[in-house]
PDB file of C-alpha atoms in Angstrom:
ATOM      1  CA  UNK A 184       4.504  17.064   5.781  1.00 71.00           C
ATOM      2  CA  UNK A 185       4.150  15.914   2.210  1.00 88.00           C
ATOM      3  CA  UNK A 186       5.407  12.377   2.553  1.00 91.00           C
ATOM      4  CA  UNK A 187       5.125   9.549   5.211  1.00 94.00           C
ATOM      5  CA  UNK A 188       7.211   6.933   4.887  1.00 95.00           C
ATOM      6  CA  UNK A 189       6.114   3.258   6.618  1.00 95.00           C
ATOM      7  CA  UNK A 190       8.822   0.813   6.962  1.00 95.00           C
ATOM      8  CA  UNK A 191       8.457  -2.852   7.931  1.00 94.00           C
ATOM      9  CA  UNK A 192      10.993  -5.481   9.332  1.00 93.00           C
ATOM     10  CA  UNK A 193      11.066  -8.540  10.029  1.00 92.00           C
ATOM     11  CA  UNK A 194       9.913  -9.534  13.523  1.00 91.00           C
ATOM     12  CA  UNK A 195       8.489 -13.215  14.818  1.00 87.00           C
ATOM     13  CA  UNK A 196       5.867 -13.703  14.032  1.00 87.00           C
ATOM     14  CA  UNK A 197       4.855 -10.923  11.393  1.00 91.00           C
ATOM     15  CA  UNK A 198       6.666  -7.621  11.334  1.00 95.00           C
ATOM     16  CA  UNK A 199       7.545  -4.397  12.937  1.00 95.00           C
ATOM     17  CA  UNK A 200       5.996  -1.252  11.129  1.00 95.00           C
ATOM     18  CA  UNK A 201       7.331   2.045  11.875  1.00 95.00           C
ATOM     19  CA  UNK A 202       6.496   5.600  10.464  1.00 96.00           C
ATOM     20  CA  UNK A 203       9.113   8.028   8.750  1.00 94.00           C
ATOM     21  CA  UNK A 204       9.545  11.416   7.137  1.00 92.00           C
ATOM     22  CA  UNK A 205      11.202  11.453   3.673  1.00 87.00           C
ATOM     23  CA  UNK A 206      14.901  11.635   5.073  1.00 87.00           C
ATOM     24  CA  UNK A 207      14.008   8.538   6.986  1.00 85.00           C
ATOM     25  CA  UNK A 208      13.862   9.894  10.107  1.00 90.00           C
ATOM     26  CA  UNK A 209      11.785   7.432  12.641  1.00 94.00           C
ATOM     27  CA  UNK A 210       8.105   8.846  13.627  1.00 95.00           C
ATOM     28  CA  UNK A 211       5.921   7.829  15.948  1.00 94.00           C
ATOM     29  CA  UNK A 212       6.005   4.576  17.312  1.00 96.00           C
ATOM     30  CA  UNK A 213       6.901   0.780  16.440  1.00 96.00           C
ATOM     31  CA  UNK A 214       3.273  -0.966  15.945  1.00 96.00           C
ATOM     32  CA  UNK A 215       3.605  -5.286  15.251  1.00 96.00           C
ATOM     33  CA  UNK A 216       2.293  -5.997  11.706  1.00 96.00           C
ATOM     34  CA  UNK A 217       1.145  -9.401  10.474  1.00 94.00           C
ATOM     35  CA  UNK A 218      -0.200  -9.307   6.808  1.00 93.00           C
ATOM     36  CA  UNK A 219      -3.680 -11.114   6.603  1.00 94.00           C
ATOM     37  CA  UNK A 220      -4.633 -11.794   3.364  1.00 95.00           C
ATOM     38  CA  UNK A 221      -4.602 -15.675   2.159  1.00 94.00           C
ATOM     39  CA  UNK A 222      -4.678 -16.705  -1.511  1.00 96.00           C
ATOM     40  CA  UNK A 223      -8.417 -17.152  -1.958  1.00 96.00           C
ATOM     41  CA  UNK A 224      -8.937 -13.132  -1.097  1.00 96.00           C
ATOM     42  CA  UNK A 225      -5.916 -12.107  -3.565  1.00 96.00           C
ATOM     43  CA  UNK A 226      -8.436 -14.613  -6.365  1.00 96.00           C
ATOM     44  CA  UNK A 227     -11.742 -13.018  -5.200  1.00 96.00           C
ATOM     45  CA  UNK A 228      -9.815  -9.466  -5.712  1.00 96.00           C
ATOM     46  CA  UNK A 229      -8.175 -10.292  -9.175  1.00 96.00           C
ATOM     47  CA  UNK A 230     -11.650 -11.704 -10.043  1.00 95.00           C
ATOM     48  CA  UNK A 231     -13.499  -8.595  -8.902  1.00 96.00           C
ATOM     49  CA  UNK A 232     -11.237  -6.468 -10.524  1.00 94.00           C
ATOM     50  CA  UNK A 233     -10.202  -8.371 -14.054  1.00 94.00           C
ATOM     51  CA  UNK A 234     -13.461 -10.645 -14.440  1.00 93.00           C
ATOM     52  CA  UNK A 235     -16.836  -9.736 -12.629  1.00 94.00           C
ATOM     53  CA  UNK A 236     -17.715  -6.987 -15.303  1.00 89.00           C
ATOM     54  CA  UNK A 237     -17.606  -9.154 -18.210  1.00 88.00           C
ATOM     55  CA  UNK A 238     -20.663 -10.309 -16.708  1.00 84.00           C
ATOM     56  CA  UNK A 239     -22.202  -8.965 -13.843  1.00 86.00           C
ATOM     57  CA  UNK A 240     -25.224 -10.916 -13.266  1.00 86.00           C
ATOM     58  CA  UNK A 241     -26.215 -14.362 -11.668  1.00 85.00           C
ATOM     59  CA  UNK A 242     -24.017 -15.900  -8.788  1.00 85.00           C
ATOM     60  CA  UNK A 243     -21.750 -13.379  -9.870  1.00 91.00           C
ATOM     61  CA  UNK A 244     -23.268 -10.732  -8.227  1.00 94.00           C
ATOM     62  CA  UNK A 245     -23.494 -12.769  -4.800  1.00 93.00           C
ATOM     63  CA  UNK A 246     -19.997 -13.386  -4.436  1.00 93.00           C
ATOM     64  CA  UNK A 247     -19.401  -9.568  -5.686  1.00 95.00           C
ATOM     65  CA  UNK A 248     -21.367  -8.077  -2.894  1.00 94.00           C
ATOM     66  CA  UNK A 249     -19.276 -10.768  -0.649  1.00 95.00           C
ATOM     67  CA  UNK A 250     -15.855  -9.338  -2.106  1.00 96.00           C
ATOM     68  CA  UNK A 251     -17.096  -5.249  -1.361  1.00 95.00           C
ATOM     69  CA  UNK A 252     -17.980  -6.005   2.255  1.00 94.00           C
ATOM     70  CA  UNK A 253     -14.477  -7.686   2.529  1.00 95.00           C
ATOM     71  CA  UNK A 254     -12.892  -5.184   0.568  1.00 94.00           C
ATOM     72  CA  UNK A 255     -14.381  -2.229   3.410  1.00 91.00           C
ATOM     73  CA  UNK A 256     -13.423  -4.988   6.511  1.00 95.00           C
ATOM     74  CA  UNK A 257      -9.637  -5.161   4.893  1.00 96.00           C
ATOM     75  CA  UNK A 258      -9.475  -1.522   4.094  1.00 96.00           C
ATOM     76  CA  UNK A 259     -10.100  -0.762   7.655  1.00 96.00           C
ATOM     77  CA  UNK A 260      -8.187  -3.649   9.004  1.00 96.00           C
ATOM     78  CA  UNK A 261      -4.912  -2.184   7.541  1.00 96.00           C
ATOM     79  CA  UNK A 262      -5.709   1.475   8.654  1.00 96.00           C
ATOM     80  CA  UNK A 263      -5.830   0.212  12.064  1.00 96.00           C
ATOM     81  CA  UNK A 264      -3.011  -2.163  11.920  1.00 95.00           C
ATOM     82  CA  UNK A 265      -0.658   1.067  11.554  1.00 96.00           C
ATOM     83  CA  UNK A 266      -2.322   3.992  12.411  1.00 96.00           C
ATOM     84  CA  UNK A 267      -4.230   3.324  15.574  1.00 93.00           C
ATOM     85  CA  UNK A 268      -1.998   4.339  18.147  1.00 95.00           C
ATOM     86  CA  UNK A 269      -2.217   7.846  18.978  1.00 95.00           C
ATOM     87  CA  UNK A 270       1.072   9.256  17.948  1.00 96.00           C
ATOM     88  CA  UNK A 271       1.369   7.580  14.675  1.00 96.00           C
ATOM     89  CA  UNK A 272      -2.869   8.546  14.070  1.00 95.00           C
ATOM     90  CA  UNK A 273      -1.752  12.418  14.478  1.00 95.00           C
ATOM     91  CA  UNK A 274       1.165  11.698  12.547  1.00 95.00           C
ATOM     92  CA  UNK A 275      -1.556  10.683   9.372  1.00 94.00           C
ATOM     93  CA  UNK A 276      -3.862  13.898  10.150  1.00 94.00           C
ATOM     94  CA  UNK A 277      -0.782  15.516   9.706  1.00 94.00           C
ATOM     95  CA  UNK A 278       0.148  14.304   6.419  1.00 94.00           C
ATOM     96  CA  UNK A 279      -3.509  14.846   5.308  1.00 93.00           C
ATOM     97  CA  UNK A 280      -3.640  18.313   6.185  1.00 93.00           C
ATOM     98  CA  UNK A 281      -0.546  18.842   4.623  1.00 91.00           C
ATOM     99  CA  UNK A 282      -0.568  20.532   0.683  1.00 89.00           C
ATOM    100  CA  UNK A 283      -1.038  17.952  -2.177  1.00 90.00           C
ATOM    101  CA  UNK A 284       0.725  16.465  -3.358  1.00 91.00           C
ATOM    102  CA  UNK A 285       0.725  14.243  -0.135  1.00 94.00           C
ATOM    103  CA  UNK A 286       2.269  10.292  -0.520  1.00 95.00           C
ATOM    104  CA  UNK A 287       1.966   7.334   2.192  1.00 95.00           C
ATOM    105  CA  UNK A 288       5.200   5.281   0.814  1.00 94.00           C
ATOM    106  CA  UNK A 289       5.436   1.856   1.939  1.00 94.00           C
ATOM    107  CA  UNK A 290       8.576   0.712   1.810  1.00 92.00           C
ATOM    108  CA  UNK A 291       9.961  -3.136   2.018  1.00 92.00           C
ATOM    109  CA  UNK A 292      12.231  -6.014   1.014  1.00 90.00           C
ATOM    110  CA  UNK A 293       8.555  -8.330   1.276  1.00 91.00           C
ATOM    111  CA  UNK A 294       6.549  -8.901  -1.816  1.00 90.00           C
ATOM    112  CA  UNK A 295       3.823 -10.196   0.156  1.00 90.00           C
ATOM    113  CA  UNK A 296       3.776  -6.720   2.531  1.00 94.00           C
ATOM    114  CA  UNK A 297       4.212  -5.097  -1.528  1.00 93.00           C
ATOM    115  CA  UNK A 298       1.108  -7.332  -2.748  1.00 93.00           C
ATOM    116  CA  UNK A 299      -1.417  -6.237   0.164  1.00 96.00           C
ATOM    117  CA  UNK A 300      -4.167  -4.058  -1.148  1.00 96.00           C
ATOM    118  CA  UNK A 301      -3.002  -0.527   0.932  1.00 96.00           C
ATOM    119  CA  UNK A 302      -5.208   1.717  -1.559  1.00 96.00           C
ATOM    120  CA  UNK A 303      -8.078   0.226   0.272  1.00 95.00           C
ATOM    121  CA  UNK A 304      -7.247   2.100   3.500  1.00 96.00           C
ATOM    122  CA  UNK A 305     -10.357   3.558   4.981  1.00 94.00           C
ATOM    123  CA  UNK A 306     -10.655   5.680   8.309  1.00 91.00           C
ATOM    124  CA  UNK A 307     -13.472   7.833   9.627  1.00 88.00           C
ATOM    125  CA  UNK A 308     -13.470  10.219   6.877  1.00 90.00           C
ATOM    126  CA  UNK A 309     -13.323   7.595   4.291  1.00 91.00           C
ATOM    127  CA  UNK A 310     -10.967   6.379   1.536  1.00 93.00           C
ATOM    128  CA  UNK A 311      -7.600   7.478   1.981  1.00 93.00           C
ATOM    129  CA  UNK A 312      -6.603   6.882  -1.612  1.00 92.00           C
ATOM    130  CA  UNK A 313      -8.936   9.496  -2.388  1.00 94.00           C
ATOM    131  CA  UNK A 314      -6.714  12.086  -0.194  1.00 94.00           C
ATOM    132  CA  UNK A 315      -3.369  10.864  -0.412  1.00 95.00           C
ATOM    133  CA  UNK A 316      -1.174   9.077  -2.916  1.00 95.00           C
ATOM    134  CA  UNK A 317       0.053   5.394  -2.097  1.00 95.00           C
ATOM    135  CA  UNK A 318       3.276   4.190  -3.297  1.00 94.00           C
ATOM    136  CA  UNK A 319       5.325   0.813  -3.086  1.00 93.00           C
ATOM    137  CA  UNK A 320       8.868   0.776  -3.109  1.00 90.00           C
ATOM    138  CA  UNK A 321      12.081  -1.585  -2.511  1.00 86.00           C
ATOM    139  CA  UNK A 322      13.149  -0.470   0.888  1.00 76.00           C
ATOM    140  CA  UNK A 323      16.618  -0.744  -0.106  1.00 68.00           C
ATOM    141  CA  UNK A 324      16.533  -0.616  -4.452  1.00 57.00           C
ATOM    142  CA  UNK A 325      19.534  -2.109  -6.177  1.00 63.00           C
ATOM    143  CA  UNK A 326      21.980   0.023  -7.732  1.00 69.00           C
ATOM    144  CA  UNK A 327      21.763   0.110 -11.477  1.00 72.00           C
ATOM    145  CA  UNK A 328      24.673  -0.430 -13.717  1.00 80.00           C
ATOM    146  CA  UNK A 329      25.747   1.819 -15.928  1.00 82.00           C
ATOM    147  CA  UNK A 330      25.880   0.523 -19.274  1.00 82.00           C
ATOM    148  CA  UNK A 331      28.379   2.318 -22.423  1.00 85.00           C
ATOM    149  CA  UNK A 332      27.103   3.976 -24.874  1.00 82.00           C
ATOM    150  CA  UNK A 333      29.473   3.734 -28.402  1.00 86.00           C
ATOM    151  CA  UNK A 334      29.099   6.053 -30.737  1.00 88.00           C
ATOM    152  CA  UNK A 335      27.498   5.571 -33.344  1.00 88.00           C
ATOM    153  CA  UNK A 336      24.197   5.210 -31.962  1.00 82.00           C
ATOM    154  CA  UNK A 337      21.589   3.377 -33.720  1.00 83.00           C
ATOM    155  CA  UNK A 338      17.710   3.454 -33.161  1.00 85.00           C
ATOM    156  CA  UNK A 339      15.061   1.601 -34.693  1.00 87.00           C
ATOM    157  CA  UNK A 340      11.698   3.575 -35.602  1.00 87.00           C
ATOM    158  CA  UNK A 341       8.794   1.975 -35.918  1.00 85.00           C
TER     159      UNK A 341
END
């Protein structure tokens, strides 16, 4: 298996995640999914990420070493949210034993499920964004419309 698809709909409260192969065939099982992130850890991750190495010393550093013990605490947090029942656990082993290039897709209507930070996933052997690739994508995208091209066609080159 090269690519493992997650899918999430709505349930109440939170959602349902469930695991697929590329054709979008249903894996393992249903597991509930509520996202846990508030606003103040999406700032304390766009300010460890955008602002904490212009200057890296002073208070800074405090609330830094606060933002890497969350970051390990979320990165395991979502790991287990999906992948700790057994079935859908082999189903990852799977994937990682797999060739390369290997993706974990996670597909969804939700911007907020879009906005979580899945590239921190973590399980015993460590960082899975170090084995596997993770990719976002619309569930459902929109169809594009095909716009006419008239002859003659003019570019600008800058």
């Amino acid at each position: 298996m090269k690519d493992l698809r997650i899918l999430f709909t709505p349930a109440d409260p939170g959602y349902l995640a469930h695991l697929a192969d590329a054709e979008g065939n249903r894996l393992g099982v249903e597991v509930p999914f509520t996202p846990f992130l508030d606003e103040s850890d999406y700032d304390d991750l766009r300010w460890y990420l955008e602002e904490y190495m212009d200057l890296p010393d002073g208070g800074a550093v405090v609330r830094a070493q606060r933002i890497e013990r969350n970051l390990d605490r979320w990165g395991l947090r979502l790991h287990d949210a999906l992948f700790t029942a057994p079935e859908n656990r082999a189903l990852l082993k799977e994937l990682l034993a797999g060739p390369e290039p290997r993706e974990l897709t996670l597909a969804t209507q939700d911007p907020d499920l879009l906005r979580l930070p899945w590239e921190l996933m973590v399980d015993d052997a460590g960082s899975l964004a170090q084995r596997v690739s993770v990719r976002r994508q619309l569930e459902t995208p929109e169809k594009t419309t095909p716009r006419p091209a008239e002859l003659p066609l003019r570019m600008l080159y800058i």
